[in-house]
Amino acid sequence: MANDQHSGNEIKAVLDEMRREYWRGLEEVDHNAGKELVDYLAFVIGNENFAVPTSIAREVLRLPRQIPVPNMPEHILGVFNLRGEIIAITDLRPIFGLPGRGIPDQGKLIVMAAAGIETAIVVERVVGTRNIILDDVEPFPEGLGGIPRDAVTGQLTEDGKLTVLLDMHQLLSHTEFVIEQQ
Amino acid sequence: MKQKYLDIFAREAEEHLQILRKGLLALEKEDFSAERIHELLRSGHTLKGSARLVGLEELGQVAHLIEDIFKSLETGERSINPELIDVLFLGTDAVEALIAQAHSAGDISVNVEQVLTALETGAMPESKSVSNAQVQESSDHIELETVRTSVVKLDQLVNLMGEILISQRLFNERGRNLRGLMGRIETFMGGLRKAENYCTVKEILDNFSQLSAELDRDTVQLEYLVRELHGSAMELRMLPLSAITEDLEVMARSLAREQGKNLQLDIIGKEVELDRMMLESLKPMLLHMLRNAVDHGLESPEERQRAKKTPVGRIELTARYELGLVRLVMRDDGNGIDPVIIRQIAQERGVISAEEARLMSDEEAVYLILRPGFSTREFITDVSGRGVGMDVVKSNIDRVKGNLVIHSTPGQGTEMILHLPLTMAVINSLAIDCEGETYAVPLHYVTEILRLREEDIFTQGAREVVRVRDRMLPLFDLATLLGIPHRASANRLQRITVMVLNFREQQVAFTISESYGTQELVAKNLGKQLKRVRFFSGATILADGTPALIMSVPDLFTASIQGSGTQLRKDFASHREKNKKGNLLVVDDSITTRTMEKNILETHGFSVTLAVSGEDALEKLRSGKFDLMISDVEMPGISGFELTRRVRSMENTQDLPVIIVSSLASDEHRRTGIEVGAQAYIVKGKFDQGALLETVDALIG
């Protein structure tokens, strides 16, 4: 009997929870309606989370055969062949002051086109694509690491985890990304 | 010849017709000013002059009347009215029709009389059509047989074709792998006992072979087609030299006329085809060289007379194919380049120091005209100058991987020889290895590849030079110049490969790791991100799909001027030194054996330390650095096996080669010796100095 009572309560609790969930879901849909959503591609560099709008990401590649280019700054790791075109591999870690150098074993390349150039950004891991509600984006606090302030759209905090949204057009406009040696 | 001038005239006339029509439309809208009328007058005037020059008398008359009308409008004798504008339009139509007539050799008739009357009277004739030709249509007709496309699309096409070539090569590779697997099945088949099994496998294998043969045949066919296709795609970008020579002729003739010089310009080899991009880079170069030749080279008729030369100066531009390249020679019989004056000017302009000027040979001095900062507005007249000089030519040549040679005899003329690849898209190149990476070097810069011995290397001043066919060439290490770290390699000095490059009649030798032979490669740029990379002009994609950087030979030569040369002689010496000092530790409790081994080894250049026991050896290993240890097995205290085992377990000696020399000859003992980590086991019974030395050499030689 006691047992039945218990399971009866439990069922009721579960149903209540489901009901609450349902209403919350409805509210959330309403809450999000009319909000601007942007598709972002999230990835990890130097153990930090970053994301860029999917519109500038051309493709994600496993590490291809690449060759080093002598006399390059630390953030240019080399070049590779992308269907007959030569593309440079850019490492954002030295620019952002993040740990780790060279090409990580399980890393990936994200080919991005912005600021008039096409480059492959080396990342440790691709998290995936996701919708970001622009209203949830918070301003980026001043002086975080070596990340140029103008290259950040904002940041997103979820479950205590920080994701930095990058503005690749601004970032790649910085002169150090285009190599013009004498 | 006449056709050529007609073409030039037609193009010039088209421009003026456009100006006239635009102007007339503006006048129609009553938008006119004195300047506008004057501009139109000038167009009419130029048309008249040029038409008479090419012998189109009727056209000249029409243009003359058009000019007159504008003149009267300018002076105010006449005022503009709609009918007059119509008449002028009629006049321009007539000009266009007359040009078409001249081209079509009589298929088009033009009613010139009617037009002339209209222009004289200012009244429109009854019939408004000036000719039976549909001028627009006739020019459209040619368009139908050609298709315009963007270079970007062509590049894409060529890129994809290159990728197909790569996949096709992978097919070849797979075919080979398949044959390898079949070989393994065949071996396996030999071991089959049951006839039934044997037959089944044999049947499968036969099918396999057939399939493999078919695959090979198809792959060969594919390869052939892909190559053809690749070639055709490349050819799409080729154009004859004549595409740019007309502009050159016009420029040279008008410049000569302006300066009152008599010029005969001959261009030979206009049919030679070059990559469109190459032609684009070539045109400003040739324009500049030609301008210089007319402006500075050619003398006035009086000067020529004084020098007892023909009054007409000759410039000859010859183009022909030569060994997969195009050789362009521009020769003039003008004044030549005076190295004395050139040196003086270069020094005045701070291009070189007085010391450099003094050391420079006459042959070298003429190349000073290519240096940035040499030609300036003051020196060069407004014609050639335009604020830039021959350095434009130089930078363009470097870009297209060309080579320019200048020969000049003061008073007699100048010869400039320009070697260019046919295309910027495909380069014949030498693939080389430099410290583990493959690079491509455009072949026409490569003179030869040689193996170097120590005795070929000499020192001149502080630098090392190498003797190649009785010439001493400066020697540089490619990896050092490029800033690539050297891999540790023991036998680097045993096989030194040297690549001799030539650039502007200079030769320099560069040490490389290896040469892989020549290949035809598709040249690509490094993308928008790597706009200009020192030492590299682009990249190519190798047969396996990996990129390889293309060396910029001009950059290498520039760097070698400042760079420090090789130190191979020093390396050889220290290598010998090191060999001599090869430190050996000999461990044996028998004084006879110890002494004997010591003597043998020392006479062969090794330095030998002795230890009387295992414990003694361990002590010595801790304090000294050794390259190899030779040990007995049976000794008081720890045995040679135990010693070897301990040597392997100690961090600083774990890689130390060990040779065990023992009278214990059983297989059991040999096995133990190898198990504890010795590299070699020599039995004392058959011990002779040859076996010991050979083993030592094999391990640390």
PDB file of N, CA, C and O in Angstrom, chain A residues 65-72 76 78-90 116-120 172 177-182, chain B residues 159-160 163 166 437-439 481-484 524-536 539-541 544-549:
ATOM      1  N   ARG A  65      48.085  17.200 -45.957  1.00  0.00           N
ATOM      2  CA  ARG A  65      49.541  17.269 -46.074  1.00  0.00           C
ATOM      3  C   ARG A  65      49.912  18.738 -46.211  1.00  0.00           C
ATOM      4  O   ARG A  65      49.427  19.428 -47.103  1.00  0.00           O
ATOM      5  N   GLN A  66      50.748  19.224 -45.325  1.00  0.00           N
ATOM      6  CA  GLN A  66      51.112  20.631 -45.423  1.00  0.00           C
ATOM      7  C   GLN A  66      52.615  20.782 -45.369  1.00  0.00           C
ATOM      8  O   GLN A  66      53.312  19.911 -44.859  1.00  0.00           O
ATOM      9  N   ILE A  67      53.092  21.880 -45.925  1.00  0.00           N
ATOM     10  CA  ILE A  67      54.533  22.116 -45.905  1.00  0.00           C
ATOM     11  C   ILE A  67      54.831  23.443 -45.218  1.00  0.00           C
ATOM     12  O   ILE A  67      54.041  24.377 -45.291  1.00  0.00           O
ATOM     13  N   PRO A  68      55.953  23.518 -44.528  1.00  0.00           N
ATOM     14  CA  PRO A  68      56.306  24.770 -43.859  1.00  0.00           C
ATOM     15  C   PRO A  68      56.827  25.789 -44.882  1.00  0.00           C
ATOM     16  O   PRO A  68      57.314  25.406 -45.939  1.00  0.00           O
ATOM     17  N   VAL A  69      56.692  27.061 -44.566  1.00  0.00           N
ATOM     18  CA  VAL A  69      57.267  28.121 -45.392  1.00  0.00           C
ATOM     19  C   VAL A  69      58.337  28.794 -44.538  1.00  0.00           C
ATOM     20  O   VAL A  69      58.024  29.259 -43.442  1.00  0.00           O
ATOM     21  N   PRO A  70      59.591  28.814 -45.012  1.00  0.00           N
ATOM     22  CA  PRO A  70      60.653  29.413 -44.198  1.00  0.00           C
ATOM     23  C   PRO A  70      60.414  30.904 -43.931  1.00  0.00           C
ATOM     24  O   PRO A  70      59.747  31.567 -44.729  1.00  0.00           O
ATOM     25  N   ASN A  71      60.961  31.382 -42.846  1.00  0.00           N
ATOM     26  CA  ASN A  71      60.930  32.806 -42.479  1.00  0.00           C
ATOM     27  C   ASN A  71      59.538  33.376 -42.249  1.00  0.00           C
ATOM     28  O   ASN A  71      59.294  34.550 -42.500  1.00  0.00           O
ATOM     29  N   MET A  72      58.614  32.540 -41.821  1.00  0.00           N
ATOM     30  CA  MET A  72      57.274  33.060 -41.558  1.00  0.00           C
ATOM     31  C   MET A  72      57.154  33.390 -40.071  1.00  0.00           C
ATOM     32  O   MET A  72      57.821  32.777 -39.231  1.00  0.00           O
ATOM     33  N   ILE A  76      51.932  31.809 -38.850  1.00  0.00           N
ATOM     34  CA  ILE A  76      51.696  31.180 -40.153  1.00  0.00           C
ATOM     35  C   ILE A  76      52.401  29.828 -40.126  1.00  0.00           C
ATOM     36  O   ILE A  76      53.628  29.761 -40.080  1.00  0.00           O
ATOM     37  N   GLY A  78      52.193  27.228 -42.353  1.00  0.00           N
ATOM     38  CA  GLY A  78      52.584  26.596 -43.609  1.00  0.00           C
ATOM     39  C   GLY A  78      51.482  26.737 -44.638  1.00  0.00           C
ATOM     40  O   GLY A  78      50.568  27.551 -44.454  1.00  0.00           O
ATOM     41  N   VAL A  79      51.599  25.964 -45.711  1.00  0.00           N
ATOM     42  CA  VAL A  79      50.575  26.015 -46.749  1.00  0.00           C
ATOM     43  C   VAL A  79      50.143  24.596 -47.121  1.00  0.00           C
ATOM     44  O   VAL A  79      50.860  23.645 -46.861  1.00  0.00           O
ATOM     45  N   PHE A  80      48.957  24.492 -47.713  1.00  0.00           N
ATOM     46  CA  PHE A  80      48.509  23.191 -48.212  1.00  0.00           C
ATOM     47  C   PHE A  80      47.717  23.396 -49.492  1.00  0.00           C
ATOM     48  O   PHE A  80      47.406  24.520 -49.875  1.00  0.00           O
ATOM     49  N   ASN A  81      47.422  22.286 -50.140  1.00  0.00           N
ATOM     50  CA  ASN A  81      46.727  22.303 -51.418  1.00  0.00           C
ATOM     51  C   ASN A  81      45.252  22.034 -51.208  1.00  0.00           C
ATOM     52  O   ASN A  81      44.861  20.955 -50.760  1.00  0.00           O
ATOM     53  N   LEU A  82      44.434  23.031 -51.507  1.00  0.00           N
ATOM     54  CA  LEU A  82      42.986  22.826 -51.411  1.00  0.00           C
ATOM     55  C   LEU A  82      42.434  22.834 -52.835  1.00  0.00           C
ATOM     56  O   LEU A  82      42.262  23.889 -53.424  1.00  0.00           O
ATOM     57  N   ARG A  83      42.228  21.661 -53.373  1.00  0.00           N
ATOM     58  CA  ARG A  83      41.738  21.493 -54.750  1.00  0.00           C
ATOM     59  C   ARG A  83      42.476  22.390 -55.749  1.00  0.00           C
ATOM     60  O   ARG A  83      41.872  23.115 -56.522  1.00  0.00           O
ATOM     61  N   GLY A  84      43.784  22.349 -55.674  1.00  0.00           N
ATOM     62  CA  GLY A  84      44.574  23.071 -56.663  1.00  0.00           C
ATOM     63  C   GLY A  84      44.902  24.502 -56.271  1.00  0.00           C
ATOM     64  O   GLY A  84      45.600  25.188 -56.993  1.00  0.00           O
ATOM     65  N   GLU A  85      44.382  24.955 -55.147  1.00  0.00           N
ATOM     66  CA  GLU A  85      44.724  26.303 -54.699  1.00  0.00           C
ATOM     67  C   GLU A  85      45.604  26.212 -53.458  1.00  0.00           C
ATOM     68  O   GLU A  85      45.426  25.322 -52.629  1.00  0.00           O
ATOM     69  N   ILE A  86      46.534  27.145 -53.346  1.00  0.00           N
ATOM     70  CA  ILE A  86      47.423  27.129 -52.194  1.00  0.00           C
ATOM     71  C   ILE A  86      46.810  27.996 -51.092  1.00  0.00           C
ATOM     72  O   ILE A  86      46.492  29.160 -51.306  1.00  0.00           O
ATOM     73  N   ILE A  87      46.621  27.430 -49.930  1.00  0.00           N
ATOM     74  CA  ILE A  87      46.023  28.149 -48.809  1.00  0.00           C
ATOM     75  C   ILE A  87      46.989  28.094 -47.624  1.00  0.00           C
ATOM     76  O   ILE A  87      47.594  27.061 -47.357  1.00  0.00           O
ATOM     77  N   ALA A  88      47.117  29.228 -46.951  1.00  0.00           N
ATOM     78  CA  ALA A  88      48.002  29.281 -45.787  1.00  0.00           C
ATOM     79  C   ALA A  88      47.250  28.840 -44.535  1.00  0.00           C
ATOM     80  O   ALA A  88      46.034  28.980 -44.439  1.00  0.00           O
ATOM     81  N   ILE A  89      47.996  28.273 -43.594  1.00  0.00           N
ATOM     82  CA  ILE A  89      47.412  27.832 -42.325  1.00  0.00           C
ATOM     83  C   ILE A  89      47.772  28.859 -41.253  1.00  0.00           C
ATOM     84  O   ILE A  89      48.941  29.170 -41.051  1.00  0.00           O
ATOM     85  N   THR A  90      46.746  29.396 -40.614  1.00  0.00           N
ATOM     86  CA  THR A  90      46.956  30.436 -39.609  1.00  0.00           C
ATOM     87  C   THR A  90      46.687  29.877 -38.217  1.00  0.00           C
ATOM     88  O   THR A  90      45.690  29.194 -38.004  1.00  0.00           O
ATOM     89  N   GLY A 116      38.980  39.865 -47.493  1.00  0.00           N
ATOM     90  CA  GLY A 116      39.671  39.743 -48.772  1.00  0.00           C
ATOM     91  C   GLY A 116      40.687  38.625 -48.855  1.00  0.00           C
ATOM     92  O   GLY A 116      41.356  38.479 -49.863  1.00  0.00           O
ATOM     93  N   ILE A 117      40.828  37.846 -47.812  1.00  0.00           N
ATOM     94  CA  ILE A 117      41.756  36.713 -47.892  1.00  0.00           C
ATOM     95  C   ILE A 117      41.033  35.420 -47.531  1.00  0.00           C
ATOM     96  O   ILE A 117      39.946  35.430 -46.942  1.00  0.00           O
ATOM     97  N   GLU A 118      41.671  34.334 -47.911  1.00  0.00           N
ATOM     98  CA  GLU A 118      41.148  33.034 -47.547  1.00  0.00           C
ATOM     99  C   GLU A 118      42.239  32.347 -46.757  1.00  0.00           C
ATOM    100  O   GLU A 118      43.384  32.289 -47.203  1.00  0.00           O
ATOM    101  N   THR A 119      41.907  31.858 -45.584  1.00  0.00           N
ATOM    102  CA  THR A 119      42.930  31.224 -44.769  1.00  0.00           C
ATOM    103  C   THR A 119      42.330  30.051 -44.032  1.00  0.00           C
ATOM    104  O   THR A 119      41.112  29.958 -43.864  1.00  0.00           O
ATOM    105  N   ALA A 120      43.186  29.133 -43.613  1.00  0.00           N
ATOM    106  CA  ALA A 120      42.722  27.979 -42.852  1.00  0.00           C
ATOM    107  C   ALA A 120      43.165  28.168 -41.409  1.00  0.00           C
ATOM    108  O   ALA A 120      44.352  28.281 -41.123  1.00  0.00           O
ATOM    109  N   LEU A 172      41.025  39.550 -39.386  1.00  0.00           N
ATOM    110  CA  LEU A 172      41.934  39.306 -40.501  1.00  0.00           C
ATOM    111  C   LEU A 172      42.353  40.597 -41.208  1.00  0.00           C
ATOM    112  O   LEU A 172      43.238  40.586 -42.044  1.00  0.00           O
ATOM    113  N   PHE A 177      48.283  39.453 -40.584  1.00  0.00           N
ATOM    114  CA  PHE A 177      47.772  38.264 -41.252  1.00  0.00           C
ATOM    115  C   PHE A 177      48.153  38.196 -42.728  1.00  0.00           C
ATOM    116  O   PHE A 177      48.110  37.151 -43.336  1.00  0.00           O
ATOM    117  N   VAL A 178      48.461  39.359 -43.307  1.00  0.00           N
ATOM    118  CA  VAL A 178      48.889  39.342 -44.703  1.00  0.00           C
ATOM    119  C   VAL A 178      50.402  39.520 -44.728  1.00  0.00           C
ATOM    120  O   VAL A 178      50.928  40.443 -44.131  1.00  0.00           O
ATOM    121  N   ILE A 179      51.064  38.582 -45.393  1.00  0.00           N
ATOM    122  CA  ILE A 179      52.526  38.593 -45.397  1.00  0.00           C
ATOM    123  C   ILE A 179      53.020  39.271 -46.669  1.00  0.00           C
ATOM    124  O   ILE A 179      52.678  38.872 -47.781  1.00  0.00           O
ATOM    125  N   GLU A 180      53.782  40.319 -46.490  1.00  0.00           N
ATOM    126  CA  GLU A 180      54.365  41.016 -47.631  1.00  0.00           C
ATOM    127  C   GLU A 180      55.811  41.348 -47.284  1.00  0.00           C
ATOM    128  O   GLU A 180      56.101  42.385 -46.718  1.00  0.00           O
ATOM    129  N   GLN A 181      56.707  40.406 -47.608  1.00  0.00           N
ATOM    130  CA  GLN A 181      58.101  40.583 -47.220  1.00  0.00           C
ATOM    131  C   GLN A 181      58.867  41.320 -48.300  1.00  0.00           C
ATOM    132  O   GLN A 181      58.528  41.240 -49.461  1.00  0.00           O
ATOM    133  N   GLN A 182      59.933  41.966 -47.872  1.00  0.00           N
ATOM    134  CA  GLN A 182      60.752  42.690 -48.854  1.00  0.00           C
ATOM    135  C   GLN A 182      61.682  41.768 -49.589  1.00  0.00           C
ATOM    136  O   GLN A 182      62.296  40.911 -49.029  1.00  0.00           O
TER     137      GLN A 182
ATOM    138  N   ASN B 159      43.425  24.403 -62.804  1.00  0.00           N
ATOM    139  CA  ASN B 159      43.562  23.852 -61.448  1.00  0.00           C
ATOM    140  C   ASN B 159      42.929  22.486 -61.332  1.00  0.00           C
ATOM    141  O   ASN B 159      43.522  21.539 -60.835  1.00  0.00           O
ATOM    142  N   LEU B 160      41.688  22.414 -61.793  1.00  0.00           N
ATOM    143  CA  LEU B 160      40.959  21.158 -61.662  1.00  0.00           C
ATOM    144  C   LEU B 160      41.616  20.076 -62.504  1.00  0.00           C
ATOM    145  O   LEU B 160      41.698  18.929 -62.103  1.00  0.00           O
ATOM    146  N   GLU B 163      44.375  18.687 -60.657  1.00  0.00           N
ATOM    147  CA  GLU B 163      43.910  17.776 -59.621  1.00  0.00           C
ATOM    148  C   GLU B 163      43.560  16.418 -60.208  1.00  0.00           C
ATOM    149  O   GLU B 163      43.814  15.381 -59.608  1.00  0.00           O
ATOM    150  N   ILE B 166      46.561  14.435 -60.661  1.00  0.00           N
ATOM    151  CA  ILE B 166      47.021  13.854 -59.403  1.00  0.00           C
ATOM    152  C   ILE B 166      46.225  12.590 -59.069  1.00  0.00           C
ATOM    153  O   ILE B 166      46.792  11.553 -58.721  1.00  0.00           O
ATOM    154  N   GLU B 437      62.673  19.024 -47.254  1.00  0.00           N
ATOM    155  CA  GLU B 437      61.517  19.603 -47.939  1.00  0.00           C
ATOM    156  C   GLU B 437      61.837  19.707 -49.428  1.00  0.00           C
ATOM    157  O   GLU B 437      62.969  19.989 -49.812  1.00  0.00           O
ATOM    158  N   THR B 438      60.808  19.517 -50.244  1.00  0.00           N
ATOM    159  CA  THR B 438      61.000  19.613 -51.682  1.00  0.00           C
ATOM    160  C   THR B 438      60.710  21.033 -52.153  1.00  0.00           C
ATOM    161  O   THR B 438      59.735  21.639 -51.735  1.00  0.00           O
ATOM    162  N   TYR B 439      61.591  21.556 -53.003  1.00  0.00           N
ATOM    163  CA  TYR B 439      61.388  22.864 -53.596  1.00  0.00           C
ATOM    164  C   TYR B 439      61.548  22.749 -55.104  1.00  0.00           C
ATOM    165  O   TYR B 439      62.214  21.831 -55.584  1.00  0.00           O
ATOM    166  N   LEU B 481      70.904  30.038 -46.177  1.00  0.00           N
ATOM    167  CA  LEU B 481      70.359  31.259 -46.786  1.00  0.00           C
ATOM    168  C   LEU B 481      68.860  31.376 -46.518  1.00  0.00           C
ATOM    169  O   LEU B 481      68.349  32.448 -46.227  1.00  0.00           O
ATOM    170  N   LEU B 482      68.167  30.248 -46.634  1.00  0.00           N
ATOM    171  CA  LEU B 482      66.716  30.265 -46.453  1.00  0.00           C
ATOM    172  C   LEU B 482      66.327  30.346 -44.981  1.00  0.00           C
ATOM    173  O   LEU B 482      65.183  30.628 -44.658  1.00  0.00           O
ATOM    174  N   GLY B 483      67.299  30.072 -44.105  1.00  0.00           N
ATOM    175  CA  GLY B 483      66.983  30.072 -42.681  1.00  0.00           C
ATOM    176  C   GLY B 483      66.296  28.798 -42.236  1.00  0.00           C
ATOM    177  O   GLY B 483      65.480  28.804 -41.322  1.00  0.00           O
ATOM    178  N   ILE B 484      66.613  27.671 -42.908  1.00  0.00           N
ATOM    179  CA  ILE B 484      66.050  26.382 -42.502  1.00  0.00           C
ATOM    180  C   ILE B 484      67.079  25.688 -41.616  1.00  0.00           C
ATOM    181  O   ILE B 484      68.254  25.658 -41.964  1.00  0.00           O
ATOM    182  N   LYS B 524      51.626  28.290 -59.296  1.00  0.00           N
ATOM    183  CA  LYS B 524      50.495  28.961 -58.672  1.00  0.00           C
ATOM    184  C   LYS B 524      51.025  30.043 -57.747  1.00  0.00           C
ATOM    185  O   LYS B 524      52.155  29.935 -57.291  1.00  0.00           O
ATOM    186  N   ASN B 525      50.188  31.027 -57.479  1.00  0.00           N
ATOM    187  CA  ASN B 525      50.652  31.992 -56.488  1.00  0.00           C
ATOM    188  C   ASN B 525      50.326  31.467 -55.097  1.00  0.00           C
ATOM    189  O   ASN B 525      49.610  30.481 -54.947  1.00  0.00           O
ATOM    190  N   LEU B 526      50.866  32.127 -54.100  1.00  0.00           N
ATOM    191  CA  LEU B 526      50.720  31.623 -52.738  1.00  0.00           C
ATOM    192  C   LEU B 526      49.425  32.107 -52.083  1.00  0.00           C
ATOM    193  O   LEU B 526      49.251  31.950 -50.891  1.00  0.00           O
ATOM    194  N   GLY B 527      48.558  32.692 -52.876  1.00  0.00           N
ATOM    195  CA  GLY B 527      47.289  33.143 -52.330  1.00  0.00           C
ATOM    196  C   GLY B 527      47.362  34.577 -51.866  1.00  0.00           C
ATOM    197  O   GLY B 527      48.423  35.181 -51.807  1.00  0.00           O
ATOM    198  N   LYS B 528      46.199  35.119 -51.530  1.00  0.00           N
ATOM    199  CA  LYS B 528      46.159  36.537 -51.172  1.00  0.00           C
ATOM    200  C   LYS B 528      46.773  36.804 -49.809  1.00  0.00           C
ATOM    201  O   LYS B 528      47.161  37.913 -49.498  1.00  0.00           O
ATOM    202  N   GLN B 529      46.828  35.759 -48.990  1.00  0.00           N
ATOM    203  CA  GLN B 529      47.371  35.986 -47.653  1.00  0.00           C
ATOM    204  C   GLN B 529      48.904  36.100 -47.683  1.00  0.00           C
ATOM    205  O   GLN B 529      49.476  36.914 -46.991  1.00  0.00           O
ATOM    206  N   LEU B 530      49.539  35.283 -48.501  1.00  0.00           N
ATOM    207  CA  LEU B 530      50.989  35.354 -48.610  1.00  0.00           C
ATOM    208  C   LEU B 530      51.337  36.103 -49.893  1.00  0.00           C
ATOM    209  O   LEU B 530      51.624  35.510 -50.915  1.00  0.00           O
ATOM    210  N   LYS B 531      51.248  37.413 -49.817  1.00  0.00           N
ATOM    211  CA  LYS B 531      51.389  38.240 -51.013  1.00  0.00           C
ATOM    212  C   LYS B 531      52.796  38.217 -51.564  1.00  0.00           C
ATOM    213  O   LYS B 531      53.011  38.103 -52.758  1.00  0.00           O
ATOM    214  N   ARG B 532      53.754  38.392 -50.674  1.00  0.00           N
ATOM    215  CA  ARG B 532      55.130  38.418 -51.123  1.00  0.00           C
ATOM    216  C   ARG B 532      55.948  37.724 -50.053  1.00  0.00           C
ATOM    217  O   ARG B 532      55.997  38.179 -48.915  1.00  0.00           O
ATOM    218  N   VAL B 533      56.533  36.592 -50.416  1.00  0.00           N
ATOM    219  CA  VAL B 533      57.305  35.824 -49.458  1.00  0.00           C
ATOM    220  C   VAL B 533      58.738  35.787 -49.949  1.00  0.00           C
ATOM    221  O   VAL B 533      58.997  35.444 -51.096  1.00  0.00           O
ATOM    222  N   ARG B 534      59.649  36.175 -49.097  1.00  0.00           N
ATOM    223  CA  ARG B 534      61.043  36.224 -49.483  1.00  0.00           C
ATOM    224  C   ARG B 534      61.532  34.837 -49.907  1.00  0.00           C
ATOM    225  O   ARG B 534      61.202  33.853 -49.259  1.00  0.00           O
ATOM    226  N   PHE B 535      62.250  34.776 -50.987  1.00  0.00           N
ATOM    227  CA  PHE B 535      62.850  33.560 -51.552  1.00  0.00           C
ATOM    228  C   PHE B 535      61.897  32.694 -52.364  1.00  0.00           C
ATOM    229  O   PHE B 535      62.322  31.740 -52.988  1.00  0.00           O
ATOM    230  N   PHE B 536      60.606  33.008 -52.345  1.00  0.00           N
ATOM    231  CA  PHE B 536      59.679  32.148 -53.077  1.00  0.00           C
ATOM    232  C   PHE B 536      58.758  32.971 -53.963  1.00  0.00           C
ATOM    233  O   PHE B 536      58.224  33.983 -53.540  1.00  0.00           O
ATOM    234  N   ALA B 539      54.068  28.600 -55.723  1.00  0.00           N
ATOM    235  CA  ALA B 539      54.098  27.202 -55.314  1.00  0.00           C
ATOM    236  C   ALA B 539      53.569  26.351 -56.445  1.00  0.00           C
ATOM    237  O   ALA B 539      52.980  26.866 -57.388  1.00  0.00           O
ATOM    238  N   THR B 540      53.813  25.089 -56.348  1.00  0.00           N
ATOM    239  CA  THR B 540      53.285  24.172 -57.336  1.00  0.00           C
ATOM    240  C   THR B 540      52.778  22.960 -56.581  1.00  0.00           C
ATOM    241  O   THR B 540      52.989  22.847 -55.374  1.00  0.00           O
ATOM    242  N   ILE B 541      52.088  22.094 -57.305  1.00  0.00           N
ATOM    243  CA  ILE B 541      51.577  20.911 -56.633  1.00  0.00           C
ATOM    244  C   ILE B 541      52.240  19.690 -57.241  1.00  0.00           C
ATOM    245  O   ILE B 541      52.218  19.498 -58.450  1.00  0.00           O
ATOM    246  N   ASP B 544      52.036  13.868 -56.080  1.00  0.00           N
ATOM    247  CA  ASP B 544      51.225  13.240 -55.035  1.00  0.00           C
ATOM    248  C   ASP B 544      50.250  14.202 -54.370  1.00  0.00           C
ATOM    249  O   ASP B 544      49.592  13.865 -53.400  1.00  0.00           O
ATOM    250  N   GLY B 545      50.173  15.428 -54.893  1.00  0.00           N
ATOM    251  CA  GLY B 545      49.212  16.381 -54.348  1.00  0.00           C
ATOM    252  C   GLY B 545      49.778  17.303 -53.282  1.00  0.00           C
ATOM    253  O   GLY B 545      49.103  18.228 -52.843  1.00  0.00           O
ATOM    254  N   THR B 546      51.013  17.047 -52.858  1.00  0.00           N
ATOM    255  CA  THR B 546      51.625  17.920 -51.842  1.00  0.00           C
ATOM    256  C   THR B 546      52.122  19.193 -52.517  1.00  0.00           C
ATOM    257  O   THR B 546      52.666  19.138 -53.618  1.00  0.00           O
ATOM    258  N   PRO B 547      51.963  20.344 -51.870  1.00  0.00           N
ATOM    259  CA  PRO B 547      52.524  21.552 -52.478  1.00  0.00           C
ATOM    260  C   PRO B 547      54.052  21.600 -52.321  1.00  0.00           C
ATOM    261  O   PRO B 547      54.594  20.962 -51.419  1.00  0.00           O
ATOM    262  N   ALA B 548      54.707  22.312 -53.225  1.00  0.00           N
ATOM    263  CA  ALA B 548      56.142  22.585 -53.097  1.00  0.00           C
ATOM    264  C   ALA B 548      56.345  24.044 -53.465  1.00  0.00           C
ATOM    265  O   ALA B 548      55.719  24.545 -54.394  1.00  0.00           O
ATOM    266  N   LEU B 549      57.214  24.730 -52.733  1.00  0.00           N
ATOM    267  CA  LEU B 549      57.443  26.146 -53.002  1.00  0.00           C
ATOM    268  C   LEU B 549      58.388  26.313 -54.182  1.00  0.00           C
ATOM    269  O   LEU B 549      59.296  25.509 -54.382  1.00  0.00           O
TER     270      LEU B 549
END
